[in-house]
XYZ file of N, CA and C in Angstrom:
240
model
N 49.034 -23.856 0.055
C 48.176 -23.741 1.235
C 47.706 -22.291 1.415
N 48.636 -21.357 1.242
C 48.295 -19.953 1.389
C 47.299 -19.496 0.313
N 47.503 -19.994 -0.931
C 46.591 -19.642 -2.022
C 45.207 -20.238 -1.794
N 45.158 -21.457 -1.263
C 43.853 -22.078 -0.969
C 43.113 -21.280 0.099
N 43.868 -20.804 1.117
C 43.253 -20.002 2.172
C 42.714 -18.689 1.612
N 43.510 -18.005 0.793
C 43.059 -16.749 0.188
C 41.861 -16.991 -0.734
N 41.919 -18.092 -1.515
C 40.786 -18.420 -2.389
C 39.523 -18.711 -1.605
N 39.676 -19.425 -0.475
C 38.498 -19.726 0.360
C 37.898 -18.462 0.959
N 38.774 -17.568 1.438
C 38.275 -16.308 2.005
C 37.590 -15.473 0.922
N 38.190 -15.409 -0.256
C 37.598 -14.645 -1.351
C 36.246 -15.225 -1.745
N 36.178 -16.575 -1.850
C 34.915 -17.221 -2.223
C 33.852 -16.982 -1.161
N 34.248 -17.091 0.119
C 33.285 -16.885 1.207
C 32.763 -15.451 1.206
N 33.677 -14.478 1.056
C 33.243 -13.084 1.039
C 32.370 -12.794 -0.185
N 32.747 -13.336 -1.332
C 31.982 -13.101 -2.553
C 30.565 -13.668 -2.431
N 30.464 -14.933 -2.010
C 29.149 -15.568 -1.871
C 28.362 -14.911 -0.750
N 29.050 -14.567 0.355
C 28.358 -13.941 1.471
C 27.788 -12.583 1.107
N 28.586 -11.770 0.413
C 28.086 -10.452 0.028
C 26.970 -10.555 -1.006
N 27.066 -11.511 -1.906
C 25.987 -11.650 -2.884
C 24.703 -12.119 -2.199
N 24.845 -13.030 -1.216
C 23.652 -13.472 -0.490
C 23.054 -12.332 0.320
N 23.911 -11.528 0.960
C 23.393 -10.371 1.688
C 22.705 -9.398 0.741
N 23.276 -9.217 -0.429
C 22.689 -8.323 -1.418
C 21.295 -8.810 -1.829
N 21.184 -10.112 -2.133
C 19.867 -10.652 -2.509
C 18.891 -10.587 -1.344
N 19.408 -10.800 -0.132
C 18.545 -10.740 1.045
C 17.966 -9.340 1.220
N 18.811 -8.315 1.038
C 18.322 -6.941 1.171
C 17.365 -6.582 0.048
N 17.608 -7.098 -1.143
C 16.672 -6.837 -2.247
C 15.311 -7.459 -1.945
N 15.319 -8.691 -1.415
C 14.049 -9.356 -1.070
C 13.340 -8.590 0.040
N 14.109 -8.122 1.036
C 13.494 -7.344 2.117
C 12.889 -6.042 1.596
N 13.613 -5.351 0.725
C 13.086 -4.107 0.171
C 11.823 -4.355 -0.647
N 11.820 -5.424 -1.426
C 10.644 -5.775 -2.219
C 9.452 -6.091 -1.313
N 9.742 -6.823 -0.224
C 8.699 -7.208 0.735
C 8.090 -5.967 1.387
N 8.953 -5.044 1.857
C 8.438 -3.832 2.480
C 7.713 -2.952 1.465
N 8.168 -2.952 0.223
C 7.504 -2.174 -0.813
C 6.088 -2.697 -1.056
N 5.929 -4.025 -1.087
C 4.600 -4.614 -1.276
C 3.698 -4.283 -0.091
N 4.257 -4.340 1.128
C 3.445 -4.016 2.310
C 3.016 -2.555 2.279
N 3.948 -1.660 1.892
C 3.586 -0.243 1.821
C 2.527 0.011 0.753
N 2.641 -0.668 -0.390
C 1.609 -0.516 -1.422
C 0.252 -1.000 -0.920
N 0.255 -2.125 -0.185
C -0.983 -2.677 0.349
C -1.645 -1.681 1.304
N -0.842 -1.117 2.231
C -1.410 -0.142 3.162
C -1.848 1.128 2.445
N -1.122 1.505 1.384
C -1.491 2.698 0.630
C -2.849 2.515 -0.052
N -3.081 1.325 -0.628
C -4.374 1.071 -1.271
C -5.500 1.005 -0.247
N -5.213 0.421 0.920
C -6.233 0.400 1.972
C -6.569 1.826 2.400
N -5.530 2.669 2.521
C -5.754 4.054 2.908
C -6.543 4.806 1.833
N -6.252 4.531 0.550
C -7.010 5.178 -0.524
C -8.472 4.755 -0.497
N -8.724 3.474 -0.282
C -10.108 3.001 -0.196
C -10.814 3.655 0.986
N -10.081 3.761 2.105
C -10.654 4.430 3.279
C -10.986 5.880 2.971
N -10.067 6.582 2.298
C -10.326 7.985 1.965
C -11.467 8.127 0.963
N -11.637 7.128 0.089
C -12.717 7.215 -0.889
C -14.079 6.971 -0.264
N -14.185 5.925 0.557
C -15.508 5.466 0.950
C -16.018 6.078 2.249
N -15.147 6.247 3.239
C -15.643 6.628 4.564
C -16.252 8.031 4.592
N -15.603 9.065 4.027
C -16.260 10.383 4.060
C -17.564 10.414 3.271
N -17.617 9.701 2.156
C -18.857 9.700 1.378
C -19.970 8.998 2.140
N -19.619 7.924 2.877
C -20.650 7.242 3.669
C -21.148 8.154 4.787
N -20.219 8.885 5.423
C -20.632 9.809 6.485
C -21.510 10.929 5.910
N -21.111 11.458 4.756
C -21.898 12.533 4.132
C -23.274 12.017 3.719
N -23.301 10.817 3.157
C -24.590 10.243 2.769
C -25.478 10.009 3.980
N -24.896 9.526 5.082
C -25.691 9.296 6.289
C -26.223 10.610 6.839
N -25.386 11.645 6.840
C -25.842 12.937 7.348
C -26.924 13.543 6.454
N -26.759 13.395 5.144
C -27.728 14.012 4.239
C -29.038 13.231 4.178
N -28.979 11.927 4.344
C -30.229 11.165 4.293
C -30.953 11.194 5.623
N -30.280 11.633 6.702
C -31.003 11.823 7.960
C -31.973 12.986 7.851
N -31.613 13.958 7.014
C -32.514 15.097 6.806
C -33.617 14.635 5.855
N -34.832 14.637 6.350
C -35.951 14.155 5.529
C -36.481 15.290 4.675
N -35.721 15.587 3.649
C -36.163 16.647 2.751
C -35.698 16.308 1.351
N -36.328 16.931 0.370
C -35.973 16.666 -1.018
C -34.570 17.190 -1.358
N -34.152 18.394 -0.911
C -32.782 18.825 -1.222
C -31.727 17.910 -0.608
N -32.006 17.383 0.594
C -31.041 16.470 1.215
C -30.853 15.212 0.396
N -31.939 14.634 -0.102
C -31.846 13.426 -0.925
C -31.153 13.744 -2.244
N -31.440 14.904 -2.790
C -30.797 15.291 -4.049
C -29.290 15.457 -3.858
N -28.899 16.109 -2.764
C -27.478 16.280 -2.479
C -26.799 14.930 -2.252
N -27.493 14.028 -1.552
C -26.911 12.710 -1.290
C -26.706 11.947 -2.587
N -27.672 12.038 -3.496
C -27.512 11.326 -4.759
C -26.389 11.932 -5.595
N -26.256 13.263 -5.563
C -25.182 13.887 -6.342
C -23.822 13.552 -5.742
N -23.714 13.467 -4.414
C -22.446 13.097 -3.772
C -22.078 11.663 -4.121
N -23.075 10.778 -4.118
C -22.763 9.384 -4.449
C -22.364 9.255 -5.916
N -22.955 10.038 -6.779
C -22.574 9.999 -8.202
C -21.143 10.491 -8.366
N -20.771 11.579 -7.662
C -19.413 12.100 -7.795
C -18.383 11.151 -7.178
N -18.755 10.494 -6.082
C -17.769 9.676 -5.372
C -17.584 8.323 -6.037
N -18.675 7.637 -6.293
C -18.578 6.270 -6.805
C -18.535 6.195 -8.325
N -18.897 7.267 -8.978
C -18.860 7.275 -10.431
C -20.013 6.551 -11.089
N -21.105 6.342 -10.370
C -22.269 5.673 -10.959
C -23.104 6.666 -11.747
């Protein structure tokens, strides 16, 4: 009876700790994916928003140098 009790406690602790371990691994993986997702959104924001603002400011100026600067900025930013 005593050995069965010790075996049951050992089995419960072993399975419980392994389940907690897998649970924490899944949580870490989940948060890692969310952080990567936000990081890519932030990179896209950093890539596109300043170039759009610069292009809008430069194309508001109705002059040939402004259009030339806007085209060179778009070439450097988007890689076209």
